[in-house]
PDB file of C-alpha atoms in Angstrom:
ATOM      1  CA  MET A   1      -1.746  93.943 -58.594  1.00  0.00           C
ATOM      2  CA  SER A   2      -3.224  90.443 -58.273  1.00  0.00           C
ATOM      3  CA  ILE A   3      -4.545  91.229 -54.782  1.00  0.00           C
ATOM      4  CA  VAL A   4      -6.478  94.202 -56.159  1.00  0.00           C
ATOM      5  CA  ALA A   5      -7.829  92.052 -58.986  1.00  0.00           C
ATOM      6  CA  ASP A   6      -8.857  89.320 -56.533  1.00  0.00           C
ATOM      7  CA  VAL A   7     -10.668  91.853 -54.340  1.00  0.00           C
ATOM      8  CA  LEU A   8     -12.485  93.349 -57.340  1.00  0.00           C
ATOM      9  CA  ILE A   9     -13.500  89.909 -58.608  1.00  0.00           C
ATOM     10  CA  GLY A  10     -14.737  89.019 -55.131  1.00  0.00           C
ATOM     11  CA  ILE A  11     -16.838  92.185 -54.982  1.00  0.00           C
ATOM     12  CA  LEU A  12     -18.292  91.499 -58.431  1.00  0.00           C
ATOM     13  CA  VAL A  13     -19.155  87.922 -57.462  1.00  0.00           C
ATOM     14  CA  LEU A  14     -20.755  89.121 -54.231  1.00  0.00           C
ATOM     15  CA  PHE A  15     -22.948  91.667 -56.028  1.00  0.00           C
ATOM     16  CA  SER A  16     -23.831  89.165 -58.756  1.00  0.00           C
ATOM     17  CA  VAL A  17     -24.949  86.567 -56.213  1.00  0.00           C
ATOM     18  CA  ARG A  18     -26.917  89.215 -54.335  1.00  0.00           C
ATOM     19  CA  ARG A  19     -28.657  90.284 -57.561  1.00  0.00           C
ATOM     20  CA  LEU A  20     -29.417  86.672 -58.482  1.00  0.00           C
ATOM     21  CA  LEU A  21     -30.974  86.029 -55.069  1.00  0.00           C
ATOM     22  CA  TRP A  22     -33.052  89.204 -55.367  1.00  0.00           C
ATOM     23  CA  VAL A  23     -34.384  88.147 -58.785  1.00  0.00           C
ATOM     24  CA  MET A  24     -35.216  84.651 -57.531  1.00  0.00           C
ATOM     25  CA  ALA A  25     -37.014  86.065 -54.498  1.00  0.00           C
ATOM     26  CA  SER A  26     -39.080  88.416 -56.660  1.00  0.00           C
ATOM     27  CA  TRP A  27     -40.146  85.491 -58.861  1.00  0.00           C
ATOM     28  CA  LEU A  28     -41.249  83.509 -55.825  1.00  0.00           C
ATOM     29  CA  ARG A  29     -43.402  86.219 -54.308  1.00  0.00           C
ATOM     30  CA  ARG A  30     -44.998  87.368 -57.570  1.00  0.00           C
ATOM     31  CA  ARG A  31     -48.757  87.312 -57.139  1.00  0.00           C
ATOM     32  CA  THR A  32     -50.840  85.820 -59.874  1.00  0.00           C
ATOM     33  CA  LEU A  33     -54.325  86.783 -60.962  1.00  0.00           C
ATOM     34  CA  THR A  34     -55.834  83.784 -59.186  1.00  0.00           C
ATOM     35  CA  GLU A  35     -54.247  84.823 -55.890  1.00  0.00           C
ATOM     36  CA  THR A  36     -55.623  88.354 -55.958  1.00  0.00           C
ATOM     37  CA  GLY A  37     -58.938  87.454 -57.569  1.00  0.00           C
ATOM     38  CA  ARG A  38     -59.025  90.459 -59.890  1.00  0.00           C
ATOM     39  CA  TRP A  39     -57.113  92.179 -62.642  1.00  0.00           C
ATOM     40  CA  PRO A  40     -54.989  95.242 -61.811  1.00  0.00           C
ATOM     41  CA  GLU A  41     -56.141  98.611 -63.099  1.00  0.00           C
ATOM     42  CA  VAL A  42     -54.322  99.582 -66.294  1.00  0.00           C
ATOM     43  CA  LEU A  43     -54.108 102.887 -68.168  1.00  0.00           C
ATOM     44  CA  ILE A  44     -52.894 102.880 -71.762  1.00  0.00           C
ATOM     45  CA  ALA A  45     -51.851 106.361 -72.873  1.00  0.00           C
ATOM     46  CA  VAL A  46     -51.212 106.837 -76.597  1.00  0.00           C
ATOM     47  CA  ALA A  47     -49.845 110.107 -77.924  1.00  0.00           C
ATOM     48  CA  PHE A  48     -50.174 110.602 -81.661  1.00  0.00           C
ATOM     49  CA  ARG A  49     -49.539 113.226 -84.296  1.00  0.00           C
ATOM     50  CA  ASN A  50     -50.467 112.849 -87.950  1.00  0.00           C
ATOM     51  CA  GLU A  51     -51.021 109.092 -87.647  1.00  0.00           C
ATOM     52  CA  GLN A  52     -54.018 108.886 -89.955  1.00  0.00           C
ATOM     53  CA  ASP A  53     -52.660 105.773 -91.691  1.00  0.00           C
ATOM     54  CA  SER A  54     -51.637 103.776 -88.612  1.00  0.00           C
ATOM     55  CA  LEU A  55     -54.335 104.839 -86.146  1.00  0.00           C
ATOM     56  CA  PRO A  56     -57.063 102.455 -87.433  1.00  0.00           C
ATOM     57  CA  CYS A  57     -54.781  99.457 -86.852  1.00  0.00           C
ATOM     58  CA  LEU A  58     -53.936 100.697 -83.360  1.00  0.00           C
ATOM     59  CA  LEU A  59     -57.588 101.245 -82.479  1.00  0.00           C
ATOM     60  CA  SER A  60     -58.590  97.787 -83.690  1.00  0.00           C
ATOM     61  CA  SER A  61     -55.736  96.257 -81.669  1.00  0.00           C
ATOM     62  CA  LEU A  62     -56.832  98.124 -78.552  1.00  0.00           C
ATOM     63  CA  ASP A  63     -60.416  97.014 -79.157  1.00  0.00           C
ATOM     64  CA  ALA A  64     -59.292  93.383 -79.441  1.00  0.00           C
ATOM     65  CA  LEU A  65     -57.610  93.367 -76.020  1.00  0.00           C
ATOM     66  CA  LYS A  66     -58.961  90.660 -73.757  1.00  0.00           C
ATOM     67  CA  TYR A  67     -58.904  92.613 -70.517  1.00  0.00           C
ATOM     68  CA  ASP A  68     -61.571  93.480 -67.975  1.00  0.00           C
ATOM     69  CA  ALA A  69     -63.183  96.612 -69.432  1.00  0.00           C
ATOM     70  CA  GLU A  70     -63.919  98.055 -65.985  1.00  0.00           C
ATOM     71  CA  ARG A  71     -60.234  97.942 -65.065  1.00  0.00           C
ATOM     72  CA  LEU A  72     -58.842  99.247 -68.368  1.00  0.00           C
ATOM     73  CA  SER A  73     -58.623 102.908 -69.370  1.00  0.00           C
ATOM     74  CA  ILE A  74     -57.377 104.128 -72.734  1.00  0.00           C
ATOM     75  CA  CYS A  75     -56.322 107.742 -73.198  1.00  0.00           C
ATOM     76  CA  LEU A  76     -55.628 109.013 -76.719  1.00  0.00           C
ATOM     77  CA  VAL A  77     -53.713 112.292 -76.807  1.00  0.00           C
ATOM     78  CA  ASP A  78     -53.584 114.309 -80.022  1.00  0.00           C
ATOM     79  CA  ASP A  79     -50.426 116.390 -80.431  1.00  0.00           C
ATOM     80  CA  ALA A  80     -51.784 118.991 -82.882  1.00  0.00           C
ATOM     81  CA  SER A  81     -52.414 116.664 -85.808  1.00  0.00           C
ATOM     82  CA  THR A  82     -53.046 118.332 -89.139  1.00  0.00           C
ATOM     83  CA  ASP A  83     -54.567 115.276 -90.816  1.00  0.00           C
ATOM     84  CA  ALA A  84     -57.717 113.281 -89.995  1.00  0.00           C
ATOM     85  CA  SER A  85     -56.166 111.566 -86.964  1.00  0.00           C
ATOM     86  CA  THR A  86     -58.321 113.497 -84.512  1.00  0.00           C
ATOM     87  CA  ASP A  87     -61.514 112.501 -86.313  1.00  0.00           C
ATOM     88  CA  LEU A  88     -60.456 108.846 -86.288  1.00  0.00           C
ATOM     89  CA  ALA A  89     -59.663 108.943 -82.584  1.00  0.00           C
ATOM     90  CA  GLU A  90     -63.029 110.433 -81.694  1.00  0.00           C
TER      91      GLU A  90
END
């Protein structure tokens, strides 16, 4: 039984070390904004339904984002709201 346990522990250690090396390698090759020279394109999709009370706070937070406006898209999706959410989103 101890041989089986030793083999299983060895396999777990091997996979853990492999995972640790993979994470470290991904940190090292991560490109920063200064390396690429521009921001990546981002799409923020927000689905809402009957969010009349919380939508103004969300919209002001999205408006306050400090991101390149040409590279940022925001898509608001109304899921058949029955309150004034649609009017607020427009």
